[in-house]
Amino acid sequence: MALSPTTTQTSGLLNLSQASAQDIKLTLGKTFAITITKTDGNQVNFNLAGRNLTATTQQPLEAGKSVPVKVTQTTPNVVLQIQSPPPPPSSQANTQQILQNAYRQLLPQQMPINQGLQQLVFLSQTGLLPANLQAQLNALFDQLFKPSAQTSAKELKNQLLASGLFMENQLAKSQKPVQGDLKARLLQLLQITQQATTSQAAKTEAAELPKLSKLLTQTLSQITLKQIQAIENPNLMSIQLPLQPNPFIEEVAIDIRKQTQTQPTFWEVIVNLHLTEGEMSSKLLLMDEDISASLWADNAQLTSLLENRMPLLEEGFRQAGIPLKQLFITQQKPQSHPEAQKVALIDLHV
């Protein structure tokens, strides 16, 4: 028998009779795993199919190791070719597998953030929770729903940073999350709830603890799903800012794109709203330092209303310090530019 590495087809051959080859039932092209038992120069002792065999090879081998080999010749003598070990799974494949496992775990137990917060508000109003948890929930609601006089870009940035999407990133940077981080607050509440559940006194005091624990877990699962989605597609970021429970509030999708293929480059933002009066769409276009805004409505009544309110909108831009070059009503519903691509506005490390 000859044992040859993949890099040297004819090195170190050892003749073995055909009868011996048939005796150990070697088939051309078949792959085995042999165990090296001893090495002495070019001579190698190994175990194959329960038999101790000897071969010669120029490839350094180590006793005790398992080596994959392939039968490349069975006559007139047997030749085994050492196979390269299979490459480890790529980092991308590993990441995808981790993400898929996370999806399978989180999807069945998640709830939209605002829905979860609304149910937490209702639960806190039952008066059946332990005093310490009631106080923690009230503090959370005060932080999330207390009206703020600040509507600046800085305040919006602070709300985004505290949305829970960036908690792990903040921990890696400064060992602590930003003040009022939603995910951190919910995790703290969940820990207190779980500790209270193990207390017999708490069990008799509040039968609502399992429900509270489930609501917190579902809301946290939704935040984690948003983090995973941001990792998979950094150009499409979904952030659910906590809103005061209100049946009249609906979520709004904002489409933000940038065109860099040709000059001049520009940004565009499209917002579609479904109002009581009808459907409305608006588009902001930033080119160089100039900002233009167009408005569209699907019916004459809403169009007339927009025309009457345009001076108020212009004044709002002025007070916000945003130079507005144009503001006009368009007859066609705004569409994104075909060369504009969605972009992420935040450097995502979630």
XYZ file of C-alpha atoms in Angstrom:
350
model
C 0.000 0.000 0.000
C 1.171 3.543 -0.680
C -0.058 6.548 1.255
C 0.395 9.808 -0.674
C -0.484 13.388 0.185
C -2.683 15.415 -2.096
C 0.295 17.480 -3.189
C 2.389 14.454 -4.265
C 0.665 11.720 -6.194
C 3.585 9.238 -6.456
C 5.538 9.736 -3.252
C 6.123 6.961 -0.691
C 4.545 3.937 -2.302
C 4.214 0.646 -0.459
C 3.268 -2.426 -2.468
C 0.409 -4.490 -1.135
C -1.022 -7.576 -2.797
C -4.410 -7.405 -4.496
C -5.628 -10.127 -2.174
C -4.866 -7.977 0.828
C -6.644 -5.037 -0.772
C -9.766 -7.109 -1.321
C -9.513 -8.473 2.171
C -9.960 -5.005 3.665
C -12.641 -4.224 1.084
C -11.217 -1.008 -0.367
C -13.198 0.503 -3.229
C -11.738 2.958 -5.713
C -12.844 6.510 -4.953
C -14.081 5.725 -1.463
C -13.049 7.995 1.400
C -12.051 6.779 4.862
C -10.794 8.265 8.098
C -7.638 6.521 9.277
C -6.056 6.905 12.703
C -2.289 7.338 12.812
C -0.848 5.042 15.485
C 2.904 5.457 14.933
C 5.331 7.349 12.703
C 8.966 6.504 11.987
C 10.514 8.677 9.298
C 8.532 8.091 6.116
C 6.894 4.996 7.531
C 3.443 5.363 9.046
C 1.405 2.834 10.999
C -2.319 3.423 10.978
C -5.638 1.799 11.686
C -8.148 1.315 8.901
C -11.377 -0.647 9.205
C -10.099 -2.288 12.363
C -6.832 -3.418 10.822
C -3.352 -2.144 11.554
C -1.573 -1.292 8.289
C 1.699 0.282 7.256
C 2.431 2.759 4.493
C 5.084 5.236 3.453
C 4.518 8.924 2.831
C 6.489 12.124 2.506
C 3.809 14.086 4.332
C 4.530 14.729 8.019
C 1.871 13.078 10.142
C 1.301 13.013 13.884
C 0.476 9.938 15.922
C -2.973 9.964 17.455
C -4.496 12.120 14.733
C -7.364 11.159 12.447
C -6.635 11.735 8.752
C -9.133 11.594 5.866
C -7.895 9.535 2.904
C -9.296 8.565 -0.485
C -8.633 5.344 -2.383
C -7.091 6.426 -5.693
C -5.606 3.080 -6.797
C -6.371 -0.511 -5.956
C -4.269 -2.368 -8.510
C -1.555 -3.520 -8.804
C -1.068 -1.958 -5.387
C -3.243 0.183 -3.151
C -2.689 3.961 -3.005
C -4.394 6.172 -0.484
C -4.387 9.915 -0.985
C -4.524 12.193 2.033
C -7.387 14.632 1.727
C -7.334 18.233 2.847
C -9.630 18.790 5.823
C -12.927 20.449 4.909
C -12.733 24.227 5.232
C -14.410 25.638 8.298
C -17.778 27.297 7.718
C -17.335 30.853 6.537
C -17.986 33.644 8.991
C -20.882 34.770 6.808
C -22.465 31.317 6.954
C -21.972 31.221 10.721
C -23.579 34.640 11.080
C -26.558 33.619 8.951
C -27.033 30.467 11.003
C -26.948 32.455 14.239
C -29.460 34.968 12.864
C -31.821 32.233 11.669
C -31.692 30.535 15.074
C -32.456 33.862 16.724
C -35.444 34.414 14.422
C -36.848 30.978 15.265
C -36.494 31.708 18.961
C -37.787 35.294 19.020
C -40.588 35.402 16.435
C -43.079 33.255 18.404
C -42.677 35.386 21.531
C -42.534 38.983 20.299
C -45.010 41.851 20.421
C -44.903 45.329 18.815
C -43.307 47.746 21.250
C -46.202 50.171 21.497
C -48.685 47.329 21.921
C -46.555 45.852 24.686
C -46.254 49.213 26.449
C -49.998 49.762 26.168
C -50.692 46.424 27.851
C -48.131 47.241 30.541
C -50.015 50.493 31.216
C -53.298 48.604 31.551
C -51.690 46.028 33.851
C -50.243 48.744 36.073
C -53.719 50.248 36.465
C -55.146 47.063 38.026
C -53.519 47.802 41.387
C -52.552 44.126 41.706
C -48.777 44.480 41.330
C -46.278 44.664 44.209
C -45.486 48.214 45.273
C -41.849 48.133 44.101
C -42.809 46.948 40.598
C -45.638 49.467 40.430
C -43.165 52.246 41.259
C -40.704 50.994 38.604
C -43.423 50.905 35.948
C -44.661 54.386 36.846
C -41.110 55.721 36.555
C -40.774 54.072 33.129
C -44.056 55.563 31.894
C -43.091 59.015 33.168
C -39.840 58.795 31.214
C -41.461 57.538 28.008
C -44.698 59.496 27.885
C -44.001 62.740 29.708
C -44.467 65.586 27.221
C -41.208 67.270 26.264
C -40.852 70.902 25.312
C -37.740 69.983 23.328
C -38.401 69.007 19.725
C -34.924 69.688 18.398
C -32.807 67.342 16.319
C -30.664 66.697 19.406
C -33.711 65.562 21.369
C -34.735 63.212 18.539
C -31.204 61.792 18.447
C -31.357 61.144 22.198
C -34.652 59.313 21.766
C -33.196 57.162 19.001
C -30.139 56.297 21.091
C -32.398 55.346 24.005
C -34.728 53.228 21.838
C -32.966 50.028 22.903
C -31.380 49.286 19.524
C -27.956 50.510 20.599
C -27.748 49.196 24.177
C -25.076 46.564 23.517
C -23.027 49.030 21.482
C -23.140 51.562 24.306
C -22.129 48.880 26.808
C -19.121 47.997 24.663
C -18.090 51.647 24.442
C -18.710 52.958 27.949
C -19.727 49.942 30.067
C -23.204 51.403 30.525
C -26.213 52.200 28.343
C -27.383 55.735 27.658
C -29.629 57.255 30.272
C -33.149 55.892 30.063
C -32.330 53.178 27.502
C -35.613 51.335 26.899
C -34.115 47.862 26.572
C -32.041 48.318 29.725
C -35.100 49.510 31.676
C -37.191 46.569 30.473
C -34.421 44.089 31.336
C -34.184 45.577 34.822
C -37.954 45.273 35.254
C -37.878 41.665 34.031
C -35.152 40.782 36.522
C -37.112 42.316 39.416
C -40.276 40.513 38.269
C -38.507 37.145 38.091
C -37.011 37.658 41.544
C -40.450 38.568 42.933
C -42.024 35.501 41.310
C -39.747 33.187 43.306
C -40.916 34.778 46.544
C -43.875 33.004 48.123
C -45.086 36.294 49.595
C -45.108 37.868 46.145
C -47.057 34.940 44.721
C -49.857 35.492 47.183
C -49.669 39.262 46.806
C -49.841 39.448 43.016
C -51.093 36.771 40.673
C -50.297 39.139 37.782
C -46.526 38.579 37.935
C -46.437 35.820 35.264
C -48.421 38.069 32.933
C -46.056 40.975 33.596
C -43.034 38.748 32.942
C -44.540 37.564 29.637
C -45.318 41.120 28.474
C -41.784 42.278 29.273
C -40.267 39.279 27.460
C -42.440 39.852 24.370
C -41.552 43.546 24.192
C -37.845 42.813 24.651
C -38.037 40.174 21.900
C -39.403 42.801 19.507
C -36.472 45.146 20.255
C -34.000 42.300 19.683
C -35.693 41.445 16.367
C -35.289 45.062 15.254
C -31.592 44.818 16.126
C -31.203 41.644 14.054
C -33.026 43.212 11.105
C -30.716 46.236 11.307
C -27.690 43.927 11.180
C -29.057 42.066 8.142
C -30.055 45.200 6.251
C -28.364 48.375 7.534
C -30.012 50.380 4.734
C -33.467 49.731 6.166
C -33.824 50.674 9.807
C -37.068 50.264 11.747
C -37.287 52.089 15.072
C -40.474 52.086 17.112
C -40.371 55.102 19.386
C -42.534 54.634 22.489
C -45.825 56.512 22.197
C -48.460 57.378 24.765
C -51.208 54.705 24.454
C -53.687 56.239 22.042
C -56.064 54.353 19.711
C -55.906 57.225 17.204
C -52.138 57.051 16.673
C -50.905 55.081 13.668
C -47.370 54.148 12.652
C -45.850 56.101 9.772
C -43.225 54.805 7.320
C -40.550 57.267 6.157
C -38.553 56.400 3.041
C -35.087 58.027 3.033
C -32.853 57.714 -0.026
C -29.647 59.175 -1.476
C -28.515 59.481 -5.080
C -24.736 59.398 -5.620
C -24.454 57.996 -9.153
C -24.518 61.337 -10.929
C -23.826 64.962 -10.065
C -25.177 66.759 -8.255
C -25.915 64.239 -5.498
C -29.101 64.668 -3.483
C -31.148 63.280 -0.610
C -34.884 62.650 -0.705
C -37.433 61.810 1.982
C -40.957 60.590 1.203
C -43.689 60.393 3.859
C -47.080 58.824 3.081
C -49.985 59.485 5.451
C -53.544 58.176 5.554
C -55.629 60.913 7.143
C -59.324 61.142 7.902
C -59.640 63.545 4.952
C -57.821 61.189 2.581
C -54.337 60.118 1.522
C -51.474 62.610 1.611
C -47.882 62.298 0.455
C -44.952 64.676 0.863
C -41.430 64.700 -0.527
C -38.394 66.628 0.714
C -35.458 67.052 -1.647
C -32.038 68.213 -0.428
C -29.651 69.178 -3.221
C -26.466 70.979 -2.250
C -27.752 73.397 0.414
C -31.222 73.847 -1.075
C -34.336 72.142 0.273
C -37.555 71.791 -1.714
C -40.828 70.290 -0.532
C -43.776 69.034 -2.552
C -47.201 68.005 -1.264
C -49.856 65.798 -2.851
C -53.393 64.825 -1.868
C -55.742 62.300 -3.418
C -58.800 64.568 -3.394
C -59.703 68.217 -3.970
C -60.874 68.868 -0.396
C -57.573 67.765 1.135
C -55.633 69.639 -1.562
C -57.484 72.842 -0.644
C -56.739 72.242 3.042
C -53.035 71.825 2.286
C -52.969 75.025 0.253
C -54.512 76.950 3.166
C -51.997 75.504 5.634
C -48.876 76.031 3.511
C -48.019 79.399 5.142
C -47.987 77.653 8.541
C -45.668 74.962 7.189
C -43.329 77.590 5.716
C -43.248 79.342 9.089
C -42.446 76.032 10.787
C -39.459 75.514 8.497
C -38.302 79.049 9.203
C -38.550 78.647 12.974
C -36.644 75.379 12.756
C -33.829 77.161 10.904
C -34.297 75.089 7.747
C -33.865 77.101 4.526
C -36.742 76.213 2.230
C -36.216 77.020 -1.434
C -39.581 75.768 -2.727
C -42.870 74.540 -1.302
C -45.582 73.576 -3.758
C -48.575 71.328 -4.459
C -47.992 68.650 -7.085
C -50.593 66.865 -9.192
C -48.633 63.601 -9.233
C -47.991 61.475 -6.158
C -44.281 61.797 -5.249
C -42.105 58.876 -6.238
C -38.525 58.075 -5.341
C -35.857 58.807 -7.946
C -34.919 55.598 -9.832
C -31.208 56.103 -9.062
C -31.709 56.950 -5.388
C -30.887 54.176 -2.930
C -32.026 53.638 0.628
C -29.398 54.539 3.187
C -28.937 54.240 6.929
C -28.707 57.554 8.739
C -27.035 56.060 11.815
C -23.794 54.112 12.021
C -25.395 50.867 13.188
C -23.533 48.692 15.647
C -26.324 46.895 17.458
